[in-house]
Each structure stands twice: as C-alpha cells, then as structure tokens.
C-alpha cells in the first residue's frame, strides 16, 4: 500500500503512512458494519474517493439518523484487528473537546464525538475521527469502492452534499488566528469539477448550527458567499494550505477577485430541481 507513494523525505513518508492508516481504518469500520449506520464525508473522503489533490488528516463521519446514544467504542476491536492483521499496533482514545477546537471547527458540535487513533512503534502517527451523532440530514449517499487493503464499499456523502458541507464551513467557520486555506482549495476544486451545491443540505447545516434563523434562497446565497470572500485574508489562506499540496505554485493565482469569479460559477440546486 505504501509502494504507490513517493517517500523521498520524512514528511512524505509520514503523509503516506497516514493515508494508508486511513484506508485501513475504513476497512476495519467496514468489517464492523459501521457503514450501515454512518456515512463518510469531508476532505479525506474527497482525497480517497475523488482524488482531491491535497492531503487531509481527519476521518469525518455522519450518522444516517439521529442517535444521541451512539458510541464508536464497539467498533474499536474491528479497527484494531485490521491493523493487527498487517502487523501494525494502534491505540484508540476518545478525545475531550476544548474551547479552542470548538472555535476552529464549523462541524464540531456538542453532538460530535472525537477520537484519536495512534500508530505505536518507532514513529508515532495520529489520525483523528469525528462522528456527528445528531447530524443535519437531507443528504444523499453513494457506495464508493476501495481496493486496499482488500476490496470493499464505503458509504459516502454524494458530491453535491459534500460541497454543501464544505461551503457551510467556508462561510461560517470561525477563523480565530488563521484562515483555513483548505476550505478555499476545496472550493476551487468543486468549481473546477462542475459539481453543483445542494442548497437544501447547506440550509439544514446552517440552521442547525445557529448560523442562520431560516433557510436562504438561491438568490440570497451568492451575496452571502461573496461577502465571506471579501473578508478573507488570502495570504493567510495560502500559508495554511501550502503544507497540504505538492505544488504550491497552483496557489499563485489566488486573490479576492479570483474567488469572486469562481463564486459566480457555483451551480446551486435544491430537491425541487
């Protein structure tokens, strides 16, 4: 699994190992029948199944229905067995949410469970799990095939709903000290791929998150997006994303005008369309 990566530096080797760990963890969750109850979304989902050209560190999941009593703990053994079968020892621990992480994440709610999976041995590599146990619904899913460490299907958000989640983060994430350049890199990628945005799912996320009081219309969406773009520190966004891409030159075109032009290319859809 590591042979498909370039590993000419310690940084490249760590990235490669983290991505392999992500795929093994997904395999363990599949073995444990996790995807009968939950779906995969976020940047790592795009990276693994849609070839997003940036690295991503976290595994983000949403339950398919509200279940405040849900726990990921029963799936730990299935995950550990998958790593054990490949000669890799791991430790999984539940994390406590802090005020700082709550500020920095658009998705981190009181209903989100956090876990750390750490590879033991000479090199410590961590990946983080987030599971939303009372998620905003109204999303569609699709089965995506992963071929390693064996062939299996992962239930994932549809691309339009993935885009809705990303735009929710892009518009409403609290920046604190640093803009998430990853949000803007992904936004550019969605536009380039011509993927439409599901406004219904965006509205559900924004209303549940307390970002808006009532759903917005297609007409109201674009001014909201453009207002956010005008407030972005582009240089800060560029600095944030540099370590996640292999060629930083692709960021040279970034500017407020560039993203405003991209905003005009967003195709917004609803369930009524």
PDB file of C-alpha atoms in Angstrom:
ATOM      1  CA  UNK A   1       0.000   0.000   0.000  1.00  0.00           C
ATOM      2  CA  UNK A   2       2.937   2.323   0.655  1.00  0.00           C
ATOM      3  CA  UNK A   3       4.611   1.474  -2.653  1.00  0.00           C
ATOM      4  CA  UNK A   4       2.294   3.810  -4.614  1.00  0.00           C
ATOM      5  CA  UNK A   5       3.706   6.857  -2.794  1.00  0.00           C
ATOM      6  CA  UNK A   6       6.871   8.886  -3.245  1.00  0.00           C
ATOM      7  CA  UNK A   7       8.752   8.825   0.051  1.00  0.00           C
ATOM      8  CA  UNK A   8      11.897  10.857  -0.526  1.00  0.00           C
ATOM      9  CA  UNK A   9      11.608  12.745   2.755  1.00  0.00           C
ATOM     10  CA  UNK A  10      10.350  12.161   6.289  1.00  0.00           C
ATOM     11  CA  UNK A  11       7.384  14.441   5.579  1.00  0.00           C
ATOM     12  CA  UNK A  12       6.394  12.422   2.504  1.00  0.00           C
ATOM     13  CA  UNK A  13       6.782   9.163   4.427  1.00  0.00           C
ATOM     14  CA  UNK A  14       4.547  10.406   7.251  1.00  0.00           C
ATOM     15  CA  UNK A  15       1.871  11.576   4.816  1.00  0.00           C
ATOM     16  CA  UNK A  16       1.947   8.230   3.027  1.00  0.00           C
ATOM     17  CA  UNK A  17       1.708   6.285   6.271  1.00  0.00           C
ATOM     18  CA  UNK A  18      -1.189   8.434   7.479  1.00  0.00           C
ATOM     19  CA  UNK A  19      -3.143   7.838   4.265  1.00  0.00           C
ATOM     20  CA  UNK A  20      -2.536   4.084   4.473  1.00  0.00           C
ATOM     21  CA  UNK A  21      -3.731   4.182   8.091  1.00  0.00           C
ATOM     22  CA  UNK A  22      -6.887   5.994   6.979  1.00  0.00           C
ATOM     23  CA  UNK A  23      -7.690   3.288   4.445  1.00  0.00           C
ATOM     24  CA  UNK A  24      -7.014   0.507   6.966  1.00  0.00           C
ATOM     25  CA  UNK A  25      -9.267   2.235   9.499  1.00  0.00           C
ATOM     26  CA  UNK A  26     -12.046   2.417   6.894  1.00  0.00           C
ATOM     27  CA  UNK A  27     -11.579  -1.297   6.256  1.00  0.00           C
ATOM     28  CA  UNK A  28     -11.947  -2.022   9.966  1.00  0.00           C
ATOM     29  CA  UNK A  29     -15.110   0.074  10.168  1.00  0.00           C
ATOM     30  CA  UNK A  30     -16.479  -1.806   7.164  1.00  0.00           C
ATOM     31  CA  UNK A  31     -15.769  -5.150   8.845  1.00  0.00           C
ATOM     32  CA  UNK A  32     -17.643  -3.902  11.887  1.00  0.00           C
ATOM     33  CA  UNK A  33     -20.690  -2.897   9.761  1.00  0.00           C
ATOM     34  CA  UNK A  34     -20.249   0.756  10.710  1.00  0.00           C
ATOM     35  CA  UNK A  35     -21.446   1.959   7.309  1.00  0.00           C
ATOM     36  CA  UNK A  36     -24.922   0.571   7.876  1.00  0.00           C
ATOM     37  CA  UNK A  37     -25.303   3.413  10.369  1.00  0.00           C
ATOM     38  CA  UNK A  38     -22.990   6.142   9.122  1.00  0.00           C
ATOM     39  CA  UNK A  39     -21.541   7.830   6.044  1.00  0.00           C
ATOM     40  CA  UNK A  40     -18.084   9.224   5.280  1.00  0.00           C
ATOM     41  CA  UNK A  41     -17.625  12.877   4.316  1.00  0.00           C
ATOM     42  CA  UNK A  42     -15.046  15.690   4.435  1.00  0.00           C
ATOM     43  CA  UNK A  43     -11.647  16.309   2.880  1.00  0.00           C
ATOM     44  CA  UNK A  44     -10.302  12.785   3.378  1.00  0.00           C
ATOM     45  CA  UNK A  45     -13.367  11.367   1.644  1.00  0.00           C
ATOM     46  CA  UNK A  46     -12.600  13.642  -1.317  1.00  0.00           C
ATOM     47  CA  UNK A  47      -8.932  12.675  -1.238  1.00  0.00           C
ATOM     48  CA  UNK A  48      -9.511   8.918  -1.191  1.00  0.00           C
ATOM     49  CA  UNK A  49     -12.542   8.588  -3.459  1.00  0.00           C
ATOM     50  CA  UNK A  50     -12.458  11.684  -5.686  1.00  0.00           C
ATOM     51  CA  UNK A  51      -8.677  12.226  -5.997  1.00  0.00           C
ATOM     52  CA  UNK A  52      -8.649  15.668  -4.351  1.00  0.00           C
ATOM     53  CA  UNK A  53      -5.034  16.843  -4.921  1.00  0.00           C
ATOM     54  CA  UNK A  54      -4.278  17.760  -1.313  1.00  0.00           C
ATOM     55  CA  UNK A  55      -3.548  15.787   1.814  1.00  0.00           C
ATOM     56  CA  UNK A  56      -6.120  15.506   4.588  1.00  0.00           C
ATOM     57  CA  UNK A  57      -5.624  14.324   8.168  1.00  0.00           C
ATOM     58  CA  UNK A  58      -9.064  13.551   9.642  1.00  0.00           C
ATOM     59  CA  UNK A  59     -11.810  10.987   9.145  1.00  0.00           C
ATOM     60  CA  UNK A  60     -15.241  12.671   9.354  1.00  0.00           C
ATOM     61  CA  UNK A  61     -18.460  10.671   9.659  1.00  0.00           C
ATOM     62  CA  UNK A  62     -22.149  11.450   9.987  1.00  0.00           C
ATOM     63  CA  UNK A  63     -24.756   9.062  11.305  1.00  0.00           C
ATOM     64  CA  UNK A  64     -27.607   8.382   8.887  1.00  0.00           C
ATOM     65  CA  UNK A  65     -30.151   9.205  11.604  1.00  0.00           C
ATOM     66  CA  UNK A  66     -30.077  10.946  14.979  1.00  0.00           C
ATOM     67  CA  UNK A  67     -28.771   8.688  17.740  1.00  0.00           C
ATOM     68  CA  UNK A  68     -27.510  10.583  20.813  1.00  0.00           C
ATOM     69  CA  UNK A  69     -26.682   7.239  22.478  1.00  0.00           C
ATOM     70  CA  UNK A  70     -24.337   6.140  19.672  1.00  0.00           C
ATOM     71  CA  UNK A  71     -20.767   5.237  20.573  1.00  0.00           C
ATOM     72  CA  UNK A  72     -17.851   4.405  18.302  1.00  0.00           C
ATOM     73  CA  UNK A  73     -16.258   2.280  21.026  1.00  0.00           C
ATOM     74  CA  UNK A  74     -17.898  -1.024  19.920  1.00  0.00           C
ATOM     75  CA  UNK A  75     -16.085  -0.655  16.577  1.00  0.00           C
ATOM     76  CA  UNK A  76     -12.615  -0.301  18.133  1.00  0.00           C
ATOM     77  CA  UNK A  77     -11.898  -4.033  18.103  1.00  0.00           C
ATOM     78  CA  UNK A  78     -12.718  -4.337  14.400  1.00  0.00           C
ATOM     79  CA  UNK A  79     -10.376  -1.432  13.634  1.00  0.00           C
ATOM     80  CA  UNK A  80      -7.571  -2.821  15.795  1.00  0.00           C
ATOM     81  CA  UNK A  81      -7.921  -6.304  14.257  1.00  0.00           C
ATOM     82  CA  UNK A  82      -7.457  -4.812  10.787  1.00  0.00           C
ATOM     83  CA  UNK A  83      -4.218  -3.119  11.847  1.00  0.00           C
ATOM     84  CA  UNK A  84      -3.060  -6.223  13.750  1.00  0.00           C
ATOM     85  CA  UNK A  85      -3.523  -8.321  10.600  1.00  0.00           C
ATOM     86  CA  UNK A  86      -0.988  -6.053   8.876  1.00  0.00           C
ATOM     87  CA  UNK A  87       1.455  -6.088  11.769  1.00  0.00           C
ATOM     88  CA  UNK A  88       0.616  -2.570  12.928  1.00  0.00           C
ATOM     89  CA  UNK A  89      -0.267  -1.807  16.532  1.00  0.00           C
ATOM     90  CA  UNK A  90      -2.614   1.089  17.245  1.00  0.00           C
ATOM     91  CA  UNK A  91      -4.214   2.767  20.241  1.00  0.00           C
ATOM     92  CA  UNK A  92      -7.624   4.454  20.025  1.00  0.00           C
ATOM     93  CA  UNK A  93      -8.656   7.014  22.620  1.00  0.00           C
ATOM     94  CA  UNK A  94     -11.659   9.287  22.974  1.00  0.00           C
ATOM     95  CA  UNK A  95     -10.753  12.973  22.994  1.00  0.00           C
ATOM     96  CA  UNK A  96     -12.310  15.748  25.004  1.00  0.00           C
ATOM     97  CA  UNK A  97     -13.488  18.782  23.073  1.00  0.00           C
ATOM     98  CA  UNK A  98     -11.803  22.017  24.062  1.00  0.00           C
ATOM     99  CA  UNK A  99     -12.907  25.607  23.626  1.00  0.00           C
ATOM    100  CA  UNK A 100     -10.154  26.107  21.040  1.00  0.00           C
ATOM    101  CA  UNK A 101     -11.174  23.210  18.795  1.00  0.00           C
ATOM    102  CA  UNK A 102     -14.830  24.180  19.108  1.00  0.00           C
ATOM    103  CA  UNK A 103     -13.976  27.634  17.784  1.00  0.00           C
ATOM    104  CA  UNK A 104     -11.892  26.357  14.880  1.00  0.00           C
ATOM    105  CA  UNK A 105     -14.314  23.736  13.543  1.00  0.00           C
ATOM    106  CA  UNK A 106     -17.552  24.532  11.762  1.00  0.00           C
ATOM    107  CA  UNK A 107     -18.670  20.959  12.354  1.00  0.00           C
ATOM    108  CA  UNK A 108     -17.655  20.422  15.974  1.00  0.00           C
ATOM    109  CA  UNK A 109     -20.875  20.471  17.972  1.00  0.00           C
ATOM    110  CA  UNK A 110     -21.808  19.066  21.355  1.00  0.00           C
ATOM    111  CA  UNK A 111     -23.125  16.040  19.447  1.00  0.00           C
ATOM    112  CA  UNK A 112     -19.765  15.341  17.786  1.00  0.00           C
ATOM    113  CA  UNK A 113     -17.619  12.578  19.261  1.00  0.00           C
ATOM    114  CA  UNK A 114     -13.831  12.851  18.854  1.00  0.00           C
ATOM    115  CA  UNK A 115     -11.308  10.018  18.820  1.00  0.00           C
ATOM    116  CA  UNK A 116      -7.569   9.720  18.182  1.00  0.00           C
ATOM    117  CA  UNK A 117      -6.045   6.674  16.521  1.00  0.00           C
ATOM    118  CA  UNK A 118      -2.289   6.499  17.149  1.00  0.00           C
ATOM    119  CA  UNK A 119       0.155   4.138  15.465  1.00  0.00           C
ATOM    120  CA  UNK A 120       2.546   2.682  18.031  1.00  0.00           C
ATOM    121  CA  UNK A 121       6.176   1.868  17.408  1.00  0.00           C
ATOM    122  CA  UNK A 122       9.234   3.944  16.467  1.00  0.00           C
ATOM    123  CA  UNK A 123       7.138   6.525  14.594  1.00  0.00           C
ATOM    124  CA  UNK A 124       4.008   7.972  16.178  1.00  0.00           C
ATOM    125  CA  UNK A 125       1.374   8.905  13.605  1.00  0.00           C
ATOM    126  CA  UNK A 126      -2.089  10.105  14.622  1.00  0.00           C
ATOM    127  CA  UNK A 127      -5.356  10.359  12.746  1.00  0.00           C
ATOM    128  CA  UNK A 128      -8.497  11.889  14.186  1.00  0.00           C
ATOM    129  CA  UNK A 129     -12.056  10.581  13.937  1.00  0.00           C
ATOM    130  CA  UNK A 130     -15.112  12.815  14.208  1.00  0.00           C
ATOM    131  CA  UNK A 131     -18.605  11.278  14.373  1.00  0.00           C
ATOM    132  CA  UNK A 132     -21.676  13.523  14.327  1.00  0.00           C
ATOM    133  CA  UNK A 133     -24.322  11.631  16.276  1.00  0.00           C
ATOM    134  CA  UNK A 134     -27.137  14.154  15.701  1.00  0.00           C
ATOM    135  CA  UNK A 135     -26.367  15.383  12.205  1.00  0.00           C
ATOM    136  CA  UNK A 136     -28.209  17.701   9.864  1.00  0.00           C
ATOM    137  CA  UNK A 137     -29.989  15.342   7.490  1.00  0.00           C
ATOM    138  CA  UNK A 138     -31.307  15.763   3.958  1.00  0.00           C
ATOM    139  CA  UNK A 139     -28.188  14.339   2.311  1.00  0.00           C
ATOM    140  CA  UNK A 140     -27.807  11.577  -0.262  1.00  0.00           C
ATOM    141  CA  UNK A 141     -25.204   8.807  -0.133  1.00  0.00           C
ATOM    142  CA  UNK A 142     -23.410   6.614  -2.618  1.00  0.00           C
ATOM    143  CA  UNK A 143     -21.284   3.478  -2.340  1.00  0.00           C
ATOM    144  CA  UNK A 144     -17.630   4.015  -3.263  1.00  0.00           C
ATOM    145  CA  UNK A 145     -15.181   1.164  -3.862  1.00  0.00           C
ATOM    146  CA  UNK A 146     -11.816   0.940  -2.099  1.00  0.00           C
ATOM    147  CA  UNK A 147      -9.423  -1.763  -3.320  1.00  0.00           C
ATOM    148  CA  UNK A 148      -6.926  -1.861  -0.440  1.00  0.00           C
ATOM    149  CA  UNK A 149      -6.239  -3.457   1.986  1.00  0.00           C
ATOM    150  CA  UNK A 150      -8.995  -5.532   0.319  1.00  0.00           C
ATOM    151  CA  UNK A 151     -11.988  -4.685  -1.880  1.00  0.00           C
ATOM    152  CA  UNK A 152     -14.908  -3.153  -0.002  1.00  0.00           C
ATOM    153  CA  UNK A 153     -17.503  -0.392  -0.308  1.00  0.00           C
ATOM    154  CA  UNK A 154     -17.735   2.730   1.830  1.00  0.00           C
ATOM    155  CA  UNK A 155     -20.959   4.692   2.168  1.00  0.00           C
ATOM    156  CA  UNK A 156     -20.120   8.315   1.323  1.00  0.00           C
ATOM    157  CA  UNK A 157     -21.969  11.606   1.014  1.00  0.00           C
ATOM    158  CA  UNK A 158     -22.885  12.451  -2.576  1.00  0.00           C
ATOM    159  CA  UNK A 159     -20.626  15.100  -4.170  1.00  0.00           C
ATOM    160  CA  UNK A 160     -23.348  17.797  -4.019  1.00  0.00           C
ATOM    161  CA  UNK A 161     -23.822  17.212  -0.297  1.00  0.00           C
ATOM    162  CA  UNK A 162     -20.073  17.142   0.279  1.00  0.00           C
ATOM    163  CA  UNK A 163     -19.956  20.535  -1.441  1.00  0.00           C
ATOM    164  CA  UNK A 164     -22.777  21.804   0.788  1.00  0.00           C
ATOM    165  CA  UNK A 165     -20.814  20.809   3.887  1.00  0.00           C
ATOM    166  CA  UNK A 166     -17.679  22.478   2.577  1.00  0.00           C
ATOM    167  CA  UNK A 167     -19.487  25.723   1.762  1.00  0.00           C
ATOM    168  CA  UNK A 168     -21.049  25.713   5.221  1.00  0.00           C
ATOM    169  CA  UNK A 169     -17.547  25.516   6.702  1.00  0.00           C
ATOM    170  CA  UNK A 170     -16.161  28.070   4.275  1.00  0.00           C
ATOM    171  CA  UNK A 171     -18.822  30.682   5.096  1.00  0.00           C
ATOM    172  CA  UNK A 172     -19.357  30.095   8.814  1.00  0.00           C
ATOM    173  CA  UNK A 173     -16.114  28.658  10.213  1.00  0.00           C
ATOM    174  CA  UNK A 174     -14.682  30.924  12.924  1.00  0.00           C
ATOM    175  CA  UNK A 175     -11.163  31.744  11.796  1.00  0.00           C
ATOM    176  CA  UNK A 176      -9.610  32.817  15.072  1.00  0.00           C
ATOM    177  CA  UNK A 177      -5.870  33.173  14.252  1.00  0.00           C
ATOM    178  CA  UNK A 178      -5.698  31.529  10.848  1.00  0.00           C
ATOM    179  CA  UNK A 179      -7.914  31.122   7.817  1.00  0.00           C
ATOM    180  CA  UNK A 180      -8.431  27.516   6.717  1.00  0.00           C
ATOM    181  CA  UNK A 181      -6.863  27.601   3.274  1.00  0.00           C
ATOM    182  CA  UNK A 182      -8.032  24.021   2.815  1.00  0.00           C
ATOM    183  CA  UNK A 183     -11.618  25.287   2.594  1.00  0.00           C
ATOM    184  CA  UNK A 184     -10.702  27.570  -0.292  1.00  0.00           C
ATOM    185  CA  UNK A 185      -8.593  24.958  -2.072  1.00  0.00           C
ATOM    186  CA  UNK A 186     -11.519  22.540  -1.931  1.00  0.00           C
ATOM    187  CA  UNK A 187     -13.937  25.254  -3.100  1.00  0.00           C
ATOM    188  CA  UNK A 188     -11.756  25.809  -6.167  1.00  0.00           C
ATOM    189  CA  UNK A 189     -11.695  22.032  -6.792  1.00  0.00           C
ATOM    190  CA  UNK A 190     -15.504  21.715  -6.653  1.00  0.00           C
ATOM    191  CA  UNK A 191     -15.907  24.544  -9.162  1.00  0.00           C
ATOM    192  CA  UNK A 192     -13.320  23.015 -11.470  1.00  0.00           C
ATOM    193  CA  UNK A 193     -15.175  19.681 -11.369  1.00  0.00           C
ATOM    194  CA  UNK A 194     -18.532  21.356 -12.088  1.00  0.00           C
ATOM    195  CA  UNK A 195     -20.155  19.804  -9.017  1.00  0.00           C
ATOM    196  CA  UNK A 196     -23.434  21.523  -8.028  1.00  0.00           C
ATOM    197  CA  UNK A 197     -24.177  22.533  -4.440  1.00  0.00           C
ATOM    198  CA  UNK A 198     -27.206  21.090  -2.643  1.00  0.00           C
ATOM    199  CA  UNK A 199     -28.706  24.201  -1.041  1.00  0.00           C
ATOM    200  CA  UNK A 200     -31.187  22.141   0.987  1.00  0.00           C
ATOM    201  CA  UNK A 201     -28.425  20.347   2.868  1.00  0.00           C
ATOM    202  CA  UNK A 202     -26.456  23.594   3.278  1.00  0.00           C
ATOM    203  CA  UNK A 203     -29.531  25.195   4.851  1.00  0.00           C
ATOM    204  CA  UNK A 204     -30.023  22.284   7.228  1.00  0.00           C
ATOM    205  CA  UNK A 205     -26.441  22.581   8.400  1.00  0.00           C
ATOM    206  CA  UNK A 206     -26.604  26.342   8.784  1.00  0.00           C
ATOM    207  CA  UNK A 207     -29.937  26.347  10.637  1.00  0.00           C
ATOM    208  CA  UNK A 208     -28.895  23.540  12.981  1.00  0.00           C
ATOM    209  CA  UNK A 209     -25.604  25.296  13.639  1.00  0.00           C
ATOM    210  CA  UNK A 210     -27.376  28.527  14.538  1.00  0.00           C
ATOM    211  CA  UNK A 211     -25.683  30.361  11.671  1.00  0.00           C
ATOM    212  CA  UNK A 212     -28.992  31.446  10.100  1.00  0.00           C
ATOM    213  CA  UNK A 213     -32.511  31.545  11.513  1.00  0.00           C
ATOM    214  CA  UNK A 214     -34.284  30.237   8.440  1.00  0.00           C
ATOM    215  CA  UNK A 215     -33.287  28.683   5.104  1.00  0.00           C
ATOM    216  CA  UNK A 216     -31.954  31.035   2.472  1.00  0.00           C
ATOM    217  CA  UNK A 217     -32.925  31.078  -1.206  1.00  0.00           C
ATOM    218  CA  UNK A 218     -30.755  30.658  -4.275  1.00  0.00           C
ATOM    219  CA  UNK A 219     -30.878  34.430  -4.754  1.00  0.00           C
ATOM    220  CA  UNK A 220     -29.691  35.064  -1.199  1.00  0.00           C
ATOM    221  CA  UNK A 221     -26.881  32.515  -1.354  1.00  0.00           C
ATOM    222  CA  UNK A 222     -24.460  34.254  -3.730  1.00  0.00           C
ATOM    223  CA  UNK A 223     -24.270  37.592  -1.841  1.00  0.00           C
ATOM    224  CA  UNK A 224     -23.604  35.642   1.373  1.00  0.00           C
ATOM    225  CA  UNK A 225     -20.749  33.745  -0.266  1.00  0.00           C
ATOM    226  CA  UNK A 226     -19.253  36.864  -1.826  1.00  0.00           C
ATOM    227  CA  UNK A 227     -19.398  38.747   1.467  1.00  0.00           C
ATOM    228  CA  UNK A 228     -17.303  35.990   3.034  1.00  0.00           C
ATOM    229  CA  UNK A 229     -14.814  36.021   0.163  1.00  0.00           C
ATOM    230  CA  UNK A 230     -14.248  39.766   0.552  1.00  0.00           C
ATOM    231  CA  UNK A 231     -13.389  39.234   4.228  1.00  0.00           C
ATOM    232  CA  UNK A 232     -10.768  36.546   3.602  1.00  0.00           C
ATOM    233  CA  UNK A 233      -7.068  37.161   4.195  1.00  0.00           C
ATOM    234  CA  UNK A 234      -5.849  35.436   1.042  1.00  0.00           C
ATOM    235  CA  UNK A 235      -2.211  35.349   2.141  1.00  0.00           C
ATOM    236  CA  UNK A 236      -3.179  33.623   5.376  1.00  0.00           C
ATOM    237  CA  UNK A 237      -5.273  31.096   3.440  1.00  0.00           C
ATOM    238  CA  UNK A 238      -2.359  30.428   1.109  1.00  0.00           C
ATOM    239  CA  UNK A 239       0.033  29.835   4.003  1.00  0.00           C
ATOM    240  CA  UNK A 240      -2.363  27.376   5.639  1.00  0.00           C
ATOM    241  CA  UNK A 241      -2.724  25.152   2.583  1.00  0.00           C
ATOM    242  CA  UNK A 242       0.934  25.057   1.456  1.00  0.00           C
ATOM    243  CA  UNK A 243       1.903  22.033   3.558  1.00  0.00           C
ATOM    244  CA  UNK A 244      -1.023  20.001   2.190  1.00  0.00           C
ATOM    245  CA  UNK A 245      -0.197  20.333  -1.529  1.00  0.00           C
ATOM    246  CA  UNK A 246       2.743  19.060  -3.546  1.00  0.00           C
ATOM    247  CA  UNK A 247       2.975  22.098  -5.856  1.00  0.00           C
ATOM    248  CA  UNK A 248       2.483  25.458  -4.142  1.00  0.00           C
ATOM    249  CA  UNK A 249       2.622  27.265  -7.495  1.00  0.00           C
ATOM    250  CA  UNK A 250      -1.051  26.400  -8.032  1.00  0.00           C
ATOM    251  CA  UNK A 251      -1.798  28.924  -5.275  1.00  0.00           C
ATOM    252  CA  UNK A 252      -0.211  31.880  -7.100  1.00  0.00           C
ATOM    253  CA  UNK A 253      -3.485  32.775  -8.846  1.00  0.00           C
ATOM    254  CA  UNK A 254      -5.363  33.143  -5.557  1.00  0.00           C
ATOM    255  CA  UNK A 255      -6.873  36.561  -4.929  1.00  0.00           C
ATOM    256  CA  UNK A 256     -10.200  38.017  -3.836  1.00  0.00           C
ATOM    257  CA  UNK A 257     -11.109  38.727  -7.446  1.00  0.00           C
ATOM    258  CA  UNK A 258     -10.269  35.155  -8.425  1.00  0.00           C
ATOM    259  CA  UNK A 259     -12.555  33.660  -5.785  1.00  0.00           C
ATOM    260  CA  UNK A 260     -15.319  36.152  -6.564  1.00  0.00           C
ATOM    261  CA  UNK A 261     -15.144  34.972 -10.175  1.00  0.00           C
ATOM    262  CA  UNK A 262     -15.346  31.355  -9.008  1.00  0.00           C
ATOM    263  CA  UNK A 263     -18.372  32.230  -6.866  1.00  0.00           C
ATOM    264  CA  UNK A 264     -20.281  33.249  -9.986  1.00  0.00           C
ATOM    265  CA  UNK A 265     -19.694  29.739 -11.323  1.00  0.00           C
ATOM    266  CA  UNK A 266     -21.363  27.932  -8.394  1.00  0.00           C
ATOM    267  CA  UNK A 267     -24.382  25.967  -9.582  1.00  0.00           C
ATOM    268  CA  UNK A 268     -26.940  25.801  -6.765  1.00  0.00           C
ATOM    269  CA  UNK A 269     -29.574  23.067  -6.786  1.00  0.00           C
ATOM    270  CA  UNK A 270     -32.422  22.061  -4.488  1.00  0.00           C
ATOM    271  CA  UNK A 271     -34.509  18.907  -4.133  1.00  0.00           C
ATOM    272  CA  UNK A 272     -37.192  20.636  -6.180  1.00  0.00           C
ATOM    273  CA  UNK A 273     -34.912  20.896  -9.232  1.00  0.00           C
TER     274      UNK A 273
END
